[in-house]
Coordinates of C-alpha atoms in Angstrom, one line a residue:
M26 CA -3.4 -19.1 -97.8
N27 CA -3.2 -16.5 -95.0
Y28 CA 0.2 -16.8 -93.3
E29 CA 3.1 -14.5 -92.6
V30 CA 6.5 -15.0 -94.2
I31 CA 9.9 -13.3 -94.3
D32 CA 12.0 -12.6 -97.4
S33 CA 15.4 -13.2 -95.9
H34 CA 17.4 -11.8 -98.9
C35 CA 16.6 -9.2 -101.5
H36 CA 18.0 -6.1 -103.3
L37 CA 15.2 -3.6 -103.3
D38 CA 17.6 -0.7 -103.9
F39 CA 18.6 -2.1 -107.3
P40 CA 17.7 0.0 -110.4
K41 CA 15.0 -2.6 -111.5
F42 CA 12.8 -1.1 -108.7
N43 CA 13.5 2.6 -109.4
K44 CA 10.1 3.1 -111.0
D45 CA 7.9 1.5 -108.3
R46 CA 10.1 0.8 -105.3
H47 CA 7.5 1.9 -102.6
E48 CA 4.6 0.1 -104.4
T49 CA 6.7 -3.1 -104.6
I50 CA 7.6 -2.9 -100.9
M51 CA 4.0 -2.3 -99.8
R52 CA 2.6 -5.0 -102.1
A53 CA 4.8 -7.5 -100.3
K54 CA 3.9 -6.1 -96.8
E55 CA 0.2 -6.2 -97.6
S56 CA 0.5 -9.8 -98.8
G57 CA 1.9 -10.9 -95.4
V58 CA 5.7 -10.6 -96.1
V59 CA 6.3 -9.1 -92.6
L60 CA 10.0 -8.6 -92.9
M61 CA 12.5 -8.1 -95.8
I62 CA 16.2 -8.3 -95.4
N63 CA 18.0 -6.0 -97.9
S64 CA 21.6 -7.1 -98.6
G65 CA 24.4 -4.8 -99.7
I66 CA 27.1 -5.9 -102.1
D67 CA 29.3 -2.8 -102.3
Y68 CA 29.7 0.7 -101.0
K69 CA 26.7 2.2 -102.8
T70 CA 24.3 -0.6 -102.1
N71 CA 25.3 -0.8 -98.5
A72 CA 24.5 2.9 -98.1
N73 CA 21.2 2.3 -100.0
S74 CA 20.3 -0.7 -97.7
L75 CA 20.8 1.4 -94.6
E76 CA 18.5 4.1 -96.1
L77 CA 15.8 1.6 -96.8
A78 CA 16.1 0.2 -93.3
K79 CA 15.8 3.8 -91.9
K80 CA 12.7 4.5 -94.0
Y81 CA 10.8 1.2 -93.4
D82 CA 10.7 -0.4 -90.0
F83 CA 10.0 -3.8 -91.5
I84 CA 13.2 -3.7 -93.7
H85 CA 16.5 -4.6 -92.2
A86 CA 20.0 -4.1 -93.8
T87 CA 23.0 -6.3 -94.0
L88 CA 26.3 -4.8 -95.2
G89 CA 28.3 -6.7 -97.7
L90 CA 31.1 -7.0 -100.2
S91 CA 30.1 -9.4 -103.0
P92 CA 32.9 -11.8 -104.2
Q93 CA 31.8 -11.0 -107.7
M94 CA 33.0 -7.4 -107.1
V95 CA 36.4 -8.3 -105.6
P96 CA 38.7 -9.2 -108.5
E97 CA 38.1 -5.9 -110.4
T98 CA 38.0 -3.7 -107.3
N99 CA 41.2 -2.0 -106.1
N100 CA 42.4 -2.5 -102.6
E101 CA 41.8 1.1 -101.6
R102 CA 38.1 0.8 -102.5
I103 CA 37.9 -2.6 -100.7
N104 CA 39.3 -1.1 -97.6
Q105 CA 36.7 1.8 -97.8
I106 CA 33.9 -0.8 -98.0
L107 CA 35.3 -2.7 -95.0
A108 CA 35.6 0.5 -93.0
Q109 CA 32.0 1.4 -94.0
M110 CA 30.8 -2.0 -92.6
E111 CA 32.6 -1.4 -89.3
R112 CA 31.3 2.2 -89.1
N113 CA 27.7 1.2 -89.6
V114 CA 27.7 -2.2 -88.0
D115 CA 25.3 -1.2 -85.2
K116 CA 22.7 -0.2 -87.9
A117 CA 22.8 -3.6 -89.6
I118 CA 21.5 -7.0 -88.5
G119 CA 24.2 -8.9 -90.4
I120 CA 27.4 -8.7 -92.5
G121 CA 27.1 -9.9 -96.1
E122 CA 26.5 -10.9 -98.6
A123 CA 30.2 -11.8 -98.9
G124 CA 32.1 -15.0 -99.7
L125 CA 33.5 -16.9 -102.7
D126 CA 32.3 -17.0 -106.3
F127 CA 34.4 -19.3 -108.4
Y128 CA 31.7 -19.7 -111.1
Y129 CA 33.1 -16.9 -113.3
C130 CA 36.5 -16.4 -111.6
T131 CA 38.7 -19.2 -112.6
D132 CA 42.2 -17.7 -112.3
E133 CA 44.2 -18.4 -109.1
A134 CA 45.0 -14.7 -108.5
G135 CA 41.3 -13.8 -108.5
K136 CA 40.4 -16.7 -106.2
Q137 CA 43.2 -15.8 -103.8
K138 CA 42.0 -12.2 -103.6
Q139 CA 38.5 -13.3 -102.9
K140 CA 39.7 -15.6 -100.1
E141 CA 41.8 -12.8 -98.5
V142 CA 38.9 -10.3 -98.7
F143 CA 36.4 -12.8 -97.4
Q144 CA 38.6 -13.5 -94.4
K145 CA 38.6 -9.8 -93.6
V146 CA 34.8 -9.8 -93.8
I147 CA 34.6 -12.9 -91.6
D148 CA 36.7 -11.1 -89.0
I149 CA 34.3 -8.2 -88.9
A150 CA 31.3 -10.4 -88.4
D151 CA 33.2 -12.3 -85.7
Q152 CA 34.5 -9.2 -83.9
Y153 CA 31.0 -7.5 -83.8
N154 CA 29.1 -10.8 -83.2
K155 CA 27.0 -10.3 -86.4
T156 CA 25.3 -13.0 -88.5
L157 CA 27.3 -13.6 -91.7
V158 CA 25.5 -14.0 -95.0
I159 CA 27.5 -16.0 -97.5
H160 CA 27.4 -15.9 -101.3
G161 CA 29.2 -19.2 -102.1
R162 CA 28.7 -20.1 -105.7
D163 CA 31.1 -23.0 -106.6
G164 CA 33.0 -22.2 -103.4
E165 CA 30.6 -23.6 -100.8
E166 CA 33.0 -26.1 -99.3
L167 CA 35.8 -23.6 -98.8
A168 CA 33.4 -21.0 -97.5
L169 CA 32.2 -23.5 -94.9
E170 CA 35.7 -24.3 -93.8
M171 CA 36.5 -20.6 -93.4
T172 CA 33.3 -20.0 -91.3
R173 CA 32.8 -23.3 -89.4
D174 CA 33.5 -21.7 -86.0
L175 CA 31.2 -18.7 -86.4
D176 CA 28.0 -18.8 -84.3
R177 CA 25.5 -17.5 -86.9
V178 CA 26.0 -18.1 -90.6
V179 CA 23.4 -18.1 -93.5
F180 CA 24.3 -19.6 -96.8
H181 CA 22.2 -17.5 -99.1
C182 CA 20.7 -18.8 -102.3
Y183 CA 22.3 -22.1 -101.8
G184 CA 22.9 -24.1 -105.0
G185 CA 25.8 -26.4 -104.0
T186 CA 25.8 -30.2 -103.5
I187 CA 23.6 -32.0 -101.0
E188 CA 26.7 -33.4 -99.3
T189 CA 28.1 -30.0 -98.6
M190 CA 24.7 -28.8 -97.5
K191 CA 24.6 -31.6 -94.9
D192 CA 28.0 -30.5 -93.7
I193 CA 26.7 -26.9 -93.4
V194 CA 23.8 -28.2 -91.3
D195 CA 26.1 -30.2 -89.1
A196 CA 28.1 -27.1 -88.4
G197 CA 24.8 -25.5 -87.1
H198 CA 24.5 -23.0 -90.0
Y199 CA 21.4 -22.0 -91.9
V200 CA 20.7 -22.5 -95.6
S201 CA 18.4 -20.2 -97.6
V202 CA 16.3 -21.6 -100.3
P203 CA 15.6 -19.2 -103.2
T204 CA 12.5 -18.9 -105.4
L205 CA 14.4 -21.0 -107.9
V206 CA 12.8 -23.9 -105.9
C207 CA 9.7 -23.2 -107.9
F208 CA 11.2 -24.5 -111.2
S209 CA 14.7 -25.9 -110.5
D210 CA 15.0 -29.7 -109.9
H211 CA 18.3 -29.2 -108.0
H212 CA 16.8 -26.6 -105.7
K213 CA 13.8 -28.9 -105.1
E214 CA 16.3 -31.6 -104.1
I215 CA 18.0 -29.2 -101.7
A216 CA 14.7 -28.2 -100.1
K217 CA 13.6 -31.8 -99.7
N218 CA 16.9 -32.8 -98.0
L219 CA 17.3 -29.7 -95.9
P220 CA 16.0 -30.0 -92.3
L221 CA 13.2 -27.5 -91.7
E222 CA 14.9 -26.1 -88.6
N223 CA 17.9 -24.9 -90.7
M224 CA 15.8 -23.5 -93.6
L225 CA 15.3 -19.8 -94.6
I226 CA 13.5 -18.7 -97.8
E227 CA 14.4 -15.7 -100.0
T228 CA 13.7 -14.2 -103.4
D229 CA 17.1 -12.6 -104.1
S230 CA 15.0 -10.0 -105.9
P231 CA 15.2 -8.7 -108.6
F232 CA 16.9 -12.0 -109.7
L233 CA 15.6 -15.6 -110.0
S234 CA 12.0 -14.8 -110.5
P235 CA 9.5 -17.7 -110.4
R236 CA 7.3 -15.7 -112.7
K237 CA 7.8 -13.8 -115.9
G238 CA 9.8 -10.6 -115.4
R239 CA 11.7 -9.4 -112.4
N240 CA 11.5 -11.0 -109.0
E241 CA 10.1 -9.2 -106.0
P242 CA 9.6 -10.0 -102.3
V243 CA 5.9 -10.8 -102.6
F244 CA 7.0 -13.9 -104.7
V245 CA 8.7 -15.5 -101.7
R246 CA 5.2 -16.8 -101.0
D247 CA 5.4 -18.8 -104.2
S248 CA 8.1 -21.0 -102.6
V249 CA 5.9 -22.1 -99.6
P250 CA 3.5 -24.4 -101.4
V251 CA 6.3 -26.0 -103.4
I252 CA 8.4 -26.7 -100.2
S253 CA 5.3 -27.8 -98.4
Q254 CA 4.7 -30.4 -101.1
L255 CA 8.3 -31.6 -101.0
K256 CA 8.3 -31.8 -97.2
E257 CA 4.8 -33.2 -97.0
T258 CA 4.1 -30.6 -94.4
D259 CA 1.3 -28.0 -94.5
E260 CA 2.1 -24.5 -95.8
A261 CA 1.5 -22.7 -92.6
E262 CA 4.1 -24.9 -90.9
I263 CA 6.7 -24.1 -93.6
A264 CA 6.0 -20.4 -93.3
K265 CA 6.1 -20.4 -89.5
A266 CA 9.3 -22.4 -89.3
T267 CA 11.2 -20.4 -91.9
M268 CA 10.1 -17.2 -90.2
Q269 CA 11.2 -18.3 -86.8
N270 CA 14.5 -19.5 -88.2
T271 CA 15.2 -16.2 -89.8
L272 CA 14.4 -14.3 -86.5
R273 CA 16.7 -16.7 -84.7
A274 CA 19.5 -16.5 -87.3
F275 CA 19.6 -12.8 -87.2
E276 CA 18.8 -12.4 -83.5
L277 CA 15.7 -10.3 -84.2

């Protein structure tokens, strides 16, 4: 179907796209993916995201510090990344991805370090009035508690409980449904229960592909008919709502 969509979270700077980055971007654009939000996770990818946003007027950058990076990153480097965020905040539409990931990190010292760093990132988003993009795997409830008072928050690639999702919605935050919805029963349940006015859609490219091989922004379109069926709403309405929500979430 002929409708416009936004990929609210991708990593087009990652090495998986080195051979055909421009072609991948244009393939998405020509298919009706009118905006792509490229999310940084560390110093290098933040810089890369800013470069992409400079090169393509339909790509926007967010500047992040992934919780997966935090336990093994020394404090000096963490402070460099935080300073980089502040220095470039006016060139980005949001801060993130950042948050808590307790899926692999099970030791208390690692969790504590994640919490401390996340709080510093929250403070930057708050100080500069930027949308915060949260990575919250197995840490969704605590991430919500830490960000409840912020104005604009997106829980990217949400995979937590339905109960916590409802709390996120009650706080006025947004929840982004990944292309996992095409094959994951849990993500189908999330999409079914998530109010359309709080929903964004994303690929998280090059990860979580609904097709064989790597994911890419054009595949965000695969999610629309699936969500349409779950919501018993036509595809154009899903595309329009998620697009408007993304523009509102990031004040675009």
